[in-house]
PDB file of C-alpha atoms in Angstrom:
ATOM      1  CA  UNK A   1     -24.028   2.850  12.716  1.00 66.00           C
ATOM      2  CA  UNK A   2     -21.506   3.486  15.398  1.00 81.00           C
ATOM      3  CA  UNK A   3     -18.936   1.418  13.576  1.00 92.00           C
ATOM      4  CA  UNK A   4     -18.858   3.727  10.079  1.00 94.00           C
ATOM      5  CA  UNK A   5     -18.591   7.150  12.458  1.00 94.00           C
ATOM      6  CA  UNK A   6     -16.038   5.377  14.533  1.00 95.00           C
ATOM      7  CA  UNK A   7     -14.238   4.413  11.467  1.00 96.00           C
ATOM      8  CA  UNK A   8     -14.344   8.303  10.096  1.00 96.00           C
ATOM      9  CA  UNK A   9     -13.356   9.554  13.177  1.00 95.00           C
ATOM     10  CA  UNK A  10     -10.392   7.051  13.950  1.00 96.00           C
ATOM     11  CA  UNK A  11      -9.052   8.328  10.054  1.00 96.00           C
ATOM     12  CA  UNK A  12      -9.582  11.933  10.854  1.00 93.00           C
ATOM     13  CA  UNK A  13      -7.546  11.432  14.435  1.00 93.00           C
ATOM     14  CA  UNK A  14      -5.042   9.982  12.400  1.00 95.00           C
ATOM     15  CA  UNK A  15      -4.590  12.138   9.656  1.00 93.00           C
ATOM     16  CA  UNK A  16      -4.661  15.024  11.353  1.00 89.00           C
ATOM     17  CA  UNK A  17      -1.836  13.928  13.686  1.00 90.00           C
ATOM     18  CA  UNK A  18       0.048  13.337  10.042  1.00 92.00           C
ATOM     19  CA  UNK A  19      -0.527  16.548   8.727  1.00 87.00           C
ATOM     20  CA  UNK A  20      -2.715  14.986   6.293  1.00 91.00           C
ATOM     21  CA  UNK A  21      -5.062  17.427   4.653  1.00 90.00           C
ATOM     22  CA  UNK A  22      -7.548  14.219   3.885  1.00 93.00           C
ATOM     23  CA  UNK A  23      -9.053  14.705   6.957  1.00 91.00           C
ATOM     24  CA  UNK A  24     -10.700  18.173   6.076  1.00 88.00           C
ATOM     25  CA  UNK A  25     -13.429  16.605   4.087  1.00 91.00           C
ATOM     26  CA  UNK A  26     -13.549  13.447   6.162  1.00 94.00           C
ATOM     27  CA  UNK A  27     -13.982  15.696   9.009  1.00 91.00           C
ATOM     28  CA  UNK A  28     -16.904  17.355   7.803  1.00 88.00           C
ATOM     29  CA  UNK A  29     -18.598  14.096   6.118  1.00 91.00           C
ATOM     30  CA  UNK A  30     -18.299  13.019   9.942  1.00 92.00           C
ATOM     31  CA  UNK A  31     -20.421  15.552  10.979  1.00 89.00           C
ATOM     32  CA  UNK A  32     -22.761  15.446   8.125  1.00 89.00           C
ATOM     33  CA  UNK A  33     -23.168  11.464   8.793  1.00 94.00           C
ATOM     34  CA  UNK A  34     -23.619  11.737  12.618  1.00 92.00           C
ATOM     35  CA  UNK A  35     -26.629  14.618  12.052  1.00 90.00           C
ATOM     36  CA  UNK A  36     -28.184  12.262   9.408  1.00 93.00           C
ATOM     37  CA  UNK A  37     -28.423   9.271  12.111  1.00 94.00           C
ATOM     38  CA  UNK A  38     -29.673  11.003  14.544  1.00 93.00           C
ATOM     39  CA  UNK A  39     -32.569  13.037  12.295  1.00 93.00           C
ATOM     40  CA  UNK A  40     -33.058   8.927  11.258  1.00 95.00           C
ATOM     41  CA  UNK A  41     -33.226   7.827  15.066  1.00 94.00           C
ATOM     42  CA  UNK A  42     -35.820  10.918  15.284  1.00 94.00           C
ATOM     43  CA  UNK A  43     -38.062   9.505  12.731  1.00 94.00           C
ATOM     44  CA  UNK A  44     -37.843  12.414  10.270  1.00 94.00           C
ATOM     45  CA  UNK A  45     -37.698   9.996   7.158  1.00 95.00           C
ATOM     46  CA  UNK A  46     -40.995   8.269   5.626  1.00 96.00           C
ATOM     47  CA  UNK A  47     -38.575   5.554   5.071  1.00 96.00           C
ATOM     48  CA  UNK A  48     -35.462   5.138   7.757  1.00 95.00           C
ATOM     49  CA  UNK A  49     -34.636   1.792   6.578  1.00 95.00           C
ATOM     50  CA  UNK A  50     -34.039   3.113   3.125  1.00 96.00           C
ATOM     51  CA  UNK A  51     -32.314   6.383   4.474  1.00 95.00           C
ATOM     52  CA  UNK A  52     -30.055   3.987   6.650  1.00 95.00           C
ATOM     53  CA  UNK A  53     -29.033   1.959   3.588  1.00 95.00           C
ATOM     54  CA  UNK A  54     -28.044   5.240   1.713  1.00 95.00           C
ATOM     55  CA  UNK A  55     -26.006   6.708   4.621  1.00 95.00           C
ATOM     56  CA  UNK A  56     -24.074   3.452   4.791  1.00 95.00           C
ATOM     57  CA  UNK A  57     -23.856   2.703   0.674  1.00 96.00           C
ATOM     58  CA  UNK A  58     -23.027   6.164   0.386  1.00 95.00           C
ATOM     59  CA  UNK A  59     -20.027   5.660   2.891  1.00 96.00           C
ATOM     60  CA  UNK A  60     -19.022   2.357   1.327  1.00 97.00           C
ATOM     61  CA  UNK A  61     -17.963   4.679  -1.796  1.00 97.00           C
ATOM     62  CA  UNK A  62     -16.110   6.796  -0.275  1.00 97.00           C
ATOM     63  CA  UNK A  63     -14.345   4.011   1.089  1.00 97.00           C
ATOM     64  CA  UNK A  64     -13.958   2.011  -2.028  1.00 97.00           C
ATOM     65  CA  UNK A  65     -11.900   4.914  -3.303  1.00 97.00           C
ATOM     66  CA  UNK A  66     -10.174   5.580  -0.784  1.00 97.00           C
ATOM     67  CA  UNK A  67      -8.873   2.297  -0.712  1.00 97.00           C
ATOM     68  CA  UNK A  68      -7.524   2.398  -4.715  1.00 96.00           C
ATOM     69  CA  UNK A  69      -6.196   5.699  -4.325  1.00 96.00           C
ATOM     70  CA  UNK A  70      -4.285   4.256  -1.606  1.00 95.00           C
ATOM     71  CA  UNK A  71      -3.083   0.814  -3.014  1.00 96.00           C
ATOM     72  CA  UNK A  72      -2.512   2.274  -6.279  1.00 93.00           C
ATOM     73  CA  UNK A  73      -5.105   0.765  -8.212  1.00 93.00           C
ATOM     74  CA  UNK A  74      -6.838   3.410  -9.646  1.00 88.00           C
ATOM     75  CA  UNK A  75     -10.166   4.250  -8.418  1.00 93.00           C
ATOM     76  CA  UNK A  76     -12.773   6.819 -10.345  1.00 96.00           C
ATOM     77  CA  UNK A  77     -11.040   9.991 -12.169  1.00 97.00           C
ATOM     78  CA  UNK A  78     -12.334  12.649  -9.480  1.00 97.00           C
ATOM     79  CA  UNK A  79     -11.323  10.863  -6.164  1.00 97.00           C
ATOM     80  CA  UNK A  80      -7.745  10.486  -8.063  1.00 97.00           C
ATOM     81  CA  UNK A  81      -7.866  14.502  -8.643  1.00 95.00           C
ATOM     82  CA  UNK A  82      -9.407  14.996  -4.867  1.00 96.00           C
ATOM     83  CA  UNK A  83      -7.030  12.847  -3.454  1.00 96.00           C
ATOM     84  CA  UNK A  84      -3.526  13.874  -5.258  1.00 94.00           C
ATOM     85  CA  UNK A  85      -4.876  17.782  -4.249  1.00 92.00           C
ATOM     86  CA  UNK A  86      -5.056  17.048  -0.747  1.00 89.00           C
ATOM     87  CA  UNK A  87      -0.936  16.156  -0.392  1.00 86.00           C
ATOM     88  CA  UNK A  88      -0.438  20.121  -1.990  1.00 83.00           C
ATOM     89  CA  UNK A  89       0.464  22.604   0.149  1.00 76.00           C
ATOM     90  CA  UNK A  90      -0.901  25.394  -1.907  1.00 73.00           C
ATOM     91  CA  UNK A  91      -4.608  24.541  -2.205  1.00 75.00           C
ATOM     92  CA  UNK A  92      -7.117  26.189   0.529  1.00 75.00           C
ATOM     93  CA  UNK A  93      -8.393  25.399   3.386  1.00 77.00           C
ATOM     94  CA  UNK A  94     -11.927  25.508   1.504  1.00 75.00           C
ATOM     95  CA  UNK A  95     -10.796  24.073  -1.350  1.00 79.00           C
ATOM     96  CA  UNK A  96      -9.945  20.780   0.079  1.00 83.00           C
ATOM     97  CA  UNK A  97     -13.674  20.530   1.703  1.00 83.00           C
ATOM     98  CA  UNK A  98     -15.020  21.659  -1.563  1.00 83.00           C
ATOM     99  CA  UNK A  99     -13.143  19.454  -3.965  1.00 89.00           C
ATOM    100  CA  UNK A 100     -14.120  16.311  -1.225  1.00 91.00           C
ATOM    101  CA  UNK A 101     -18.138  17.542  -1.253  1.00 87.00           C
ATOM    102  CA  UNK A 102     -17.742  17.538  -5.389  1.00 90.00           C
ATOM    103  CA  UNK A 103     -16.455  13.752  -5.481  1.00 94.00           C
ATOM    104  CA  UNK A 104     -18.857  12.372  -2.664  1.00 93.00           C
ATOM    105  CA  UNK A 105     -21.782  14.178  -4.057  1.00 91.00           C
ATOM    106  CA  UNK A 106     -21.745  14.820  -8.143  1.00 93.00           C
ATOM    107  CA  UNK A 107     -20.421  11.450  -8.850  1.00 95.00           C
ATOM    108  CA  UNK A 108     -20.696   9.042  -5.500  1.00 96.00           C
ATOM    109  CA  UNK A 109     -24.478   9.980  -4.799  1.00 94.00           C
ATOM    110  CA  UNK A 110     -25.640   9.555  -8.041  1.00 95.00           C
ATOM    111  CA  UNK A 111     -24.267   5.744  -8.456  1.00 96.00           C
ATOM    112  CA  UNK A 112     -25.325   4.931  -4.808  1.00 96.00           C
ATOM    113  CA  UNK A 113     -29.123   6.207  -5.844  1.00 96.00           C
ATOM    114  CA  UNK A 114     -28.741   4.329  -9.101  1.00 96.00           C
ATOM    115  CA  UNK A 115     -27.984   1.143  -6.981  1.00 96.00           C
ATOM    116  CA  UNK A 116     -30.974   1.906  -4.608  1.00 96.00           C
ATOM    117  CA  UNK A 117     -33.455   3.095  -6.859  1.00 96.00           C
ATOM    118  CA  UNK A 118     -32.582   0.589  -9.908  1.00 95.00           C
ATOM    119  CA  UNK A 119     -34.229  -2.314  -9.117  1.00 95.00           C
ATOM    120  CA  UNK A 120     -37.257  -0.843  -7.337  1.00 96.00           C
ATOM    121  CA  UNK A 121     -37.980   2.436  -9.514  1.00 96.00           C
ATOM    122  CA  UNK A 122     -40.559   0.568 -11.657  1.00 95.00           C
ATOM    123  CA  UNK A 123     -42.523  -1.051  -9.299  1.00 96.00           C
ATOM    124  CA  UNK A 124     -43.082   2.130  -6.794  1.00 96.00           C
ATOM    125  CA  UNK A 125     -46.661   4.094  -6.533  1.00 97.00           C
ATOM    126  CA  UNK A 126     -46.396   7.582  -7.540  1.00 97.00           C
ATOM    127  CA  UNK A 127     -46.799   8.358  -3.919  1.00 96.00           C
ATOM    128  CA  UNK A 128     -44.192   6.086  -2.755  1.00 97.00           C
ATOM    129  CA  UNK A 129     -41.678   7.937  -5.533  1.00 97.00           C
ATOM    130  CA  UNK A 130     -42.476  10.819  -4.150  1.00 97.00           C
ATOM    131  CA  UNK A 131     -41.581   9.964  -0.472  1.00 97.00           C
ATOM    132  CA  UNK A 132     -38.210   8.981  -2.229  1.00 96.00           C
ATOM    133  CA  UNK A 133     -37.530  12.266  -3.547  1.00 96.00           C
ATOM    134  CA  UNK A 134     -38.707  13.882  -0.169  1.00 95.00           C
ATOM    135  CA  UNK A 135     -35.996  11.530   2.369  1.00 95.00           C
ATOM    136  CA  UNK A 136     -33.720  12.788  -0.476  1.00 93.00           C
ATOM    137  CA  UNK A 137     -34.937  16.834  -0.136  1.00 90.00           C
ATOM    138  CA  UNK A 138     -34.874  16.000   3.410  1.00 88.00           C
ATOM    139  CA  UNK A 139     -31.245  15.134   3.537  1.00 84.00           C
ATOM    140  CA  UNK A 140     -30.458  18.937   2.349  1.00 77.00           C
ATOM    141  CA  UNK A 141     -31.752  20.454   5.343  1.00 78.00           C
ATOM    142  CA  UNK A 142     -30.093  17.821   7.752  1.00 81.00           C
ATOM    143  CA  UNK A 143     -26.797  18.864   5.599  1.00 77.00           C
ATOM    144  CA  UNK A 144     -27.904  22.711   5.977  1.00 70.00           C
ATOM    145  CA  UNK A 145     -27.744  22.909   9.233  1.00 73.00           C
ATOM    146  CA  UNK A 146     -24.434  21.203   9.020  1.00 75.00           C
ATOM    147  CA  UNK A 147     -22.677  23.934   8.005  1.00 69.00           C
ATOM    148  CA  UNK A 148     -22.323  26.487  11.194  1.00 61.00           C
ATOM    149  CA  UNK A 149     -20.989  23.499  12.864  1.00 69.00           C
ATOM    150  CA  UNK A 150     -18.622  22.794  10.196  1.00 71.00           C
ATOM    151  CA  UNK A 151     -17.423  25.670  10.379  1.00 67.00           C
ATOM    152  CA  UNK A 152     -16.781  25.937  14.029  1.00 69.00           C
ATOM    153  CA  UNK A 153     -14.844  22.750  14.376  1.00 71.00           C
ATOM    154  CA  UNK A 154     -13.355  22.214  11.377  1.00 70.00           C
ATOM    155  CA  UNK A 155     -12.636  24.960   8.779  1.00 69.00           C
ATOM    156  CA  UNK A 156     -11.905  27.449  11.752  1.00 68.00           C
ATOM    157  CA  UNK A 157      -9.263  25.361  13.594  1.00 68.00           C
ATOM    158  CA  UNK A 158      -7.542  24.927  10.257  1.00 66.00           C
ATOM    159  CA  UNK A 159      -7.577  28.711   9.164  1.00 62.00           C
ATOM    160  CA  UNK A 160      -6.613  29.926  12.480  1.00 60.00           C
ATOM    161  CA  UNK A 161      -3.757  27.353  12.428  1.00 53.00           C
ATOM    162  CA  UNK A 162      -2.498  28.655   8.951  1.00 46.00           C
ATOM    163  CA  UNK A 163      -3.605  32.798   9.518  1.00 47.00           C
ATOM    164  CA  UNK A 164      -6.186  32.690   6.487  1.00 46.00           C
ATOM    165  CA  UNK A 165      -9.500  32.867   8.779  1.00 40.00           C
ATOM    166  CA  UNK A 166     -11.032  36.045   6.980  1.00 38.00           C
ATOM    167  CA  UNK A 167     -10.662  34.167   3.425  1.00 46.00           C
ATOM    168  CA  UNK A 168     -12.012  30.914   4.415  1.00 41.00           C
ATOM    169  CA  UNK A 169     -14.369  31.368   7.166  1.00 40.00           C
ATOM    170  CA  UNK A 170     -16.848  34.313   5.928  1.00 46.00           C
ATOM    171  CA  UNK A 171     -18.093  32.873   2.417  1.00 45.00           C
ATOM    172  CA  UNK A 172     -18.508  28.863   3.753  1.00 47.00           C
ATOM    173  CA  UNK A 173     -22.431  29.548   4.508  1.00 45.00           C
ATOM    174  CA  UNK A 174     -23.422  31.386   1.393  1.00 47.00           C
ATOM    175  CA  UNK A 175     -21.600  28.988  -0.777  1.00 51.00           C
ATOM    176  CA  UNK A 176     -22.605  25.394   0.968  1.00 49.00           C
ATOM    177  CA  UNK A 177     -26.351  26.403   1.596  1.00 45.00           C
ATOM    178  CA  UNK A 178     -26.965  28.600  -1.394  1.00 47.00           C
ATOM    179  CA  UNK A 179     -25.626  26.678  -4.063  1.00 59.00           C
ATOM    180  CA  UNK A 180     -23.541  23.794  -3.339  1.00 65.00           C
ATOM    181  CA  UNK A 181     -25.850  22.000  -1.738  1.00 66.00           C
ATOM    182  CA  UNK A 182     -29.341  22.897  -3.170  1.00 68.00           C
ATOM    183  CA  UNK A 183     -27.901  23.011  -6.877  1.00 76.00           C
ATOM    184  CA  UNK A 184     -25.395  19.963  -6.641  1.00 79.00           C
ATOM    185  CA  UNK A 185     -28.401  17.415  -5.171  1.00 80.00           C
ATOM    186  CA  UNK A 186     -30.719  18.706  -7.757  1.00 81.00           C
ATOM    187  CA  UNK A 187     -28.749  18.290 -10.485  1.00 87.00           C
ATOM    188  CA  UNK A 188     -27.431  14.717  -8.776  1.00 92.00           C
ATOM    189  CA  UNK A 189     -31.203  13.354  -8.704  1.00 93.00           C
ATOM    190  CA  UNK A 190     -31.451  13.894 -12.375  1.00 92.00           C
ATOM    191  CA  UNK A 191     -28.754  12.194 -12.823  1.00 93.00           C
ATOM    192  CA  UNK A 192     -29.430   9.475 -10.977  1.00 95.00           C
ATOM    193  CA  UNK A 193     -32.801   9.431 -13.380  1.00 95.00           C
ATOM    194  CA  UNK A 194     -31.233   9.629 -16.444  1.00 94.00           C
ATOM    195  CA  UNK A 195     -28.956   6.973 -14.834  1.00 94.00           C
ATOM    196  CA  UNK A 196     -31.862   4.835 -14.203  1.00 94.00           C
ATOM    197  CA  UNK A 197     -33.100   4.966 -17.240  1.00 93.00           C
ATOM    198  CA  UNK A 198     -30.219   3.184 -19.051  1.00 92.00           C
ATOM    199  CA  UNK A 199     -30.659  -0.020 -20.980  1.00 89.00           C
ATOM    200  CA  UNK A 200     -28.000  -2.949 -20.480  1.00 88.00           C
ATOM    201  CA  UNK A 201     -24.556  -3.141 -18.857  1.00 89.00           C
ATOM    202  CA  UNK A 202     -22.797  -0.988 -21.865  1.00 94.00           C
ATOM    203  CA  UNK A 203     -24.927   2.294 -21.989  1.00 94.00           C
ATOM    204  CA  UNK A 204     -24.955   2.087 -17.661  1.00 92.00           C
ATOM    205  CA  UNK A 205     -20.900   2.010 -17.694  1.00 93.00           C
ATOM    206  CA  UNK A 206     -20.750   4.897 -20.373  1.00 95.00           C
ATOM    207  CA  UNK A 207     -23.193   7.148 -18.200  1.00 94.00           C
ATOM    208  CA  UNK A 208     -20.652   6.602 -15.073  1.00 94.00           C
ATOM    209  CA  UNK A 209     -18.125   7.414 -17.089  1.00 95.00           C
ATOM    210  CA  UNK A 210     -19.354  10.510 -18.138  1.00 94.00           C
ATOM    211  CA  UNK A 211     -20.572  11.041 -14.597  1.00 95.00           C
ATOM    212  CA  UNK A 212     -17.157  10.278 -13.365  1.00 96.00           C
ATOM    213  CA  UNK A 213     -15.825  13.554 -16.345  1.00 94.00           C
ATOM    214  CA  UNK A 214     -18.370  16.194 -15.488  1.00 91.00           C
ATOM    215  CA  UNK A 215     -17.218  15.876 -11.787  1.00 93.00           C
ATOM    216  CA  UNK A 216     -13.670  15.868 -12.271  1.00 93.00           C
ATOM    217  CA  UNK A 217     -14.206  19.028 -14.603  1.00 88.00           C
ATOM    218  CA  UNK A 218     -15.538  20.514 -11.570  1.00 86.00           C
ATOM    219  CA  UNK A 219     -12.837  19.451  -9.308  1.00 89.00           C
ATOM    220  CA  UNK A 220     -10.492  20.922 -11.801  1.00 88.00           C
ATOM    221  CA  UNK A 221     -12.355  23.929 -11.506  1.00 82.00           C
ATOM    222  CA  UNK A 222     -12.100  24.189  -7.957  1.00 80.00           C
ATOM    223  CA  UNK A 223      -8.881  23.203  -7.659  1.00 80.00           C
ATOM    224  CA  UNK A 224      -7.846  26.401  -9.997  1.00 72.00           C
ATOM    225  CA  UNK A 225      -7.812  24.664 -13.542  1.00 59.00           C
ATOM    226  CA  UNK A 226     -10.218  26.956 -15.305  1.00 49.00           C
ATOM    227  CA  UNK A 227     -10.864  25.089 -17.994  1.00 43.00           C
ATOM    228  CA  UNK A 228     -13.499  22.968 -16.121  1.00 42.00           C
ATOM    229  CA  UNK A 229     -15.371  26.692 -16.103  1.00 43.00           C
ATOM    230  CA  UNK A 230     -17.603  26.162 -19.225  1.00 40.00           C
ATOM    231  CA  UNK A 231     -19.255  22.195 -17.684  1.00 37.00           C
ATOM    232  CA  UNK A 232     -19.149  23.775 -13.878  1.00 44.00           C
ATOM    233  CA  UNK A 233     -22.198  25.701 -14.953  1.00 45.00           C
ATOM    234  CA  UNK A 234     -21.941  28.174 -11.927  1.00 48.00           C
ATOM    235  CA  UNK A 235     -21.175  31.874 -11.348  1.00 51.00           C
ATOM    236  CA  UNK A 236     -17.465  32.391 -11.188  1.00 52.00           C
ATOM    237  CA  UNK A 237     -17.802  35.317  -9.209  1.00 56.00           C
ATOM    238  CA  UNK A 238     -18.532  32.942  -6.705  1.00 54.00           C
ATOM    239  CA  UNK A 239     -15.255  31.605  -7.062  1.00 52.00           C
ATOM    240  CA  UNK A 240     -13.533  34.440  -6.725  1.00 53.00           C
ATOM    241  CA  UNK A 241     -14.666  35.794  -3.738  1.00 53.00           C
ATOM    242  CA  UNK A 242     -13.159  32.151  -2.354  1.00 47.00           C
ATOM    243  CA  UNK A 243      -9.778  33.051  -4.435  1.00 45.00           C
ATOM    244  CA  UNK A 244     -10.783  29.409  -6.019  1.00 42.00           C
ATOM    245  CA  UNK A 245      -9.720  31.102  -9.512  1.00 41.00           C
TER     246      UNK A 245
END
């Protein structure tokens, strides 16, 4: 999919020559998406087709909000939050990557696997279900091992450029690997179960709804609004050490 990481990369040129803080988190979802295609192109999916459709559906969202927030038409509750945080001047380097990596995972990845998963769910083997949930596992590692370049060529640029390396470089591995990712995706694949689950048009729009509150709870959180502590779920001593609170 050269055309989707040309597209990310194009933004991130751009918004970076603005000053625009955006292109922390579309920086690192770069990065992310260019390791998943090439773990694809190496086979290490039971099911690349299906992994390809997610890496591109999964983009589309992003994209899709993106484009509201920008034309003023709305757009779900925690890309609004995500995207009004990344124009203040106050707000971490971390922060901004964290508060991007809340939206695209606890509320984007759990509609995209609804629309994937929906109209096939019933009619899978066990075994085939299973492979499903593995691609998904799968995609943590690819993620994982992310992170060190992440940090290298994205959060360490930024930090040197604004004298806060110590505060946002040392924490990043502990907190992506440990428990972003690994907890986050978990809790997303349930969701996307329960999700799956629903009955009619009406009961499917109230679940992304709520979907679309729990993760703007947590972007409240992270963005120092500490009344999103008691649905984040997570130990805020975590937090603290990333002066998130």
């Amino acid at each position: 999919m050269p055309a989707l990481t040309e597209r990310m990369l194009s933004l991130v040129n751009r918004w970076n020559t603005a000053g625009d803080r955006r292109a922390i988190f579309l920086a690192c979802y770069y990065r992310m998406t260019e390791h998943m295609l090439s773990a694809v192109e190496r086979g290490e999916f039971h099911d690349s087709a299906w992994v390809n459709q997610l890496i591109g559906d999964f983009a589309d969202y992003y994209f899709v909000a993106l484009t509201a927030w920008e034309q003023g038409t709305g757009g779900p509750l925690v890309w609004q939050h995500t995207f009004a945080c990344a124009a203040r001047r106050d707000t971490a380097i971390v922060q901004h990557l964290l508060l991007g990596v809340n939206a695209h995972i606890n509320y984007d990845l759990v509609l995209v696997l609804d629309d994937l998963l929906r109209p096939e769910w019933p009619h899978l083997a066990e075994y085939e279900r299973q492979q499903r949930r593995s691609d998904y596992d799968k995609v943590n590692q690819v993620i994982a091992l992310t992170i060190d370049r992440v940090q290298d060529e994205v959060i360490a640029p930024y930090a040197h450029a604004m004298r806060i390396l110590d505060r946002a470089f040392g924490p990043l591995d502990e907190w992506c690997t440990a428990h972003l990712i690994r907890n986050w995706r978990n809790d997303v694949w349930q969701q996307a179960m329960q999700m799956i689950a629903t009955n009619g048009d009406t009961e499917r729009t109230a679940a992304r709804q709520h979907i679309d509150h729990l993760a703007t709870q947590r972007a409240r959180l992270l963005s120092g609004d500490t009344l999103g502590a008691r649905v984040f779920g997570y130990p805020l001593r975590w937090l603290n050490r990333l002066r998130l609170i």
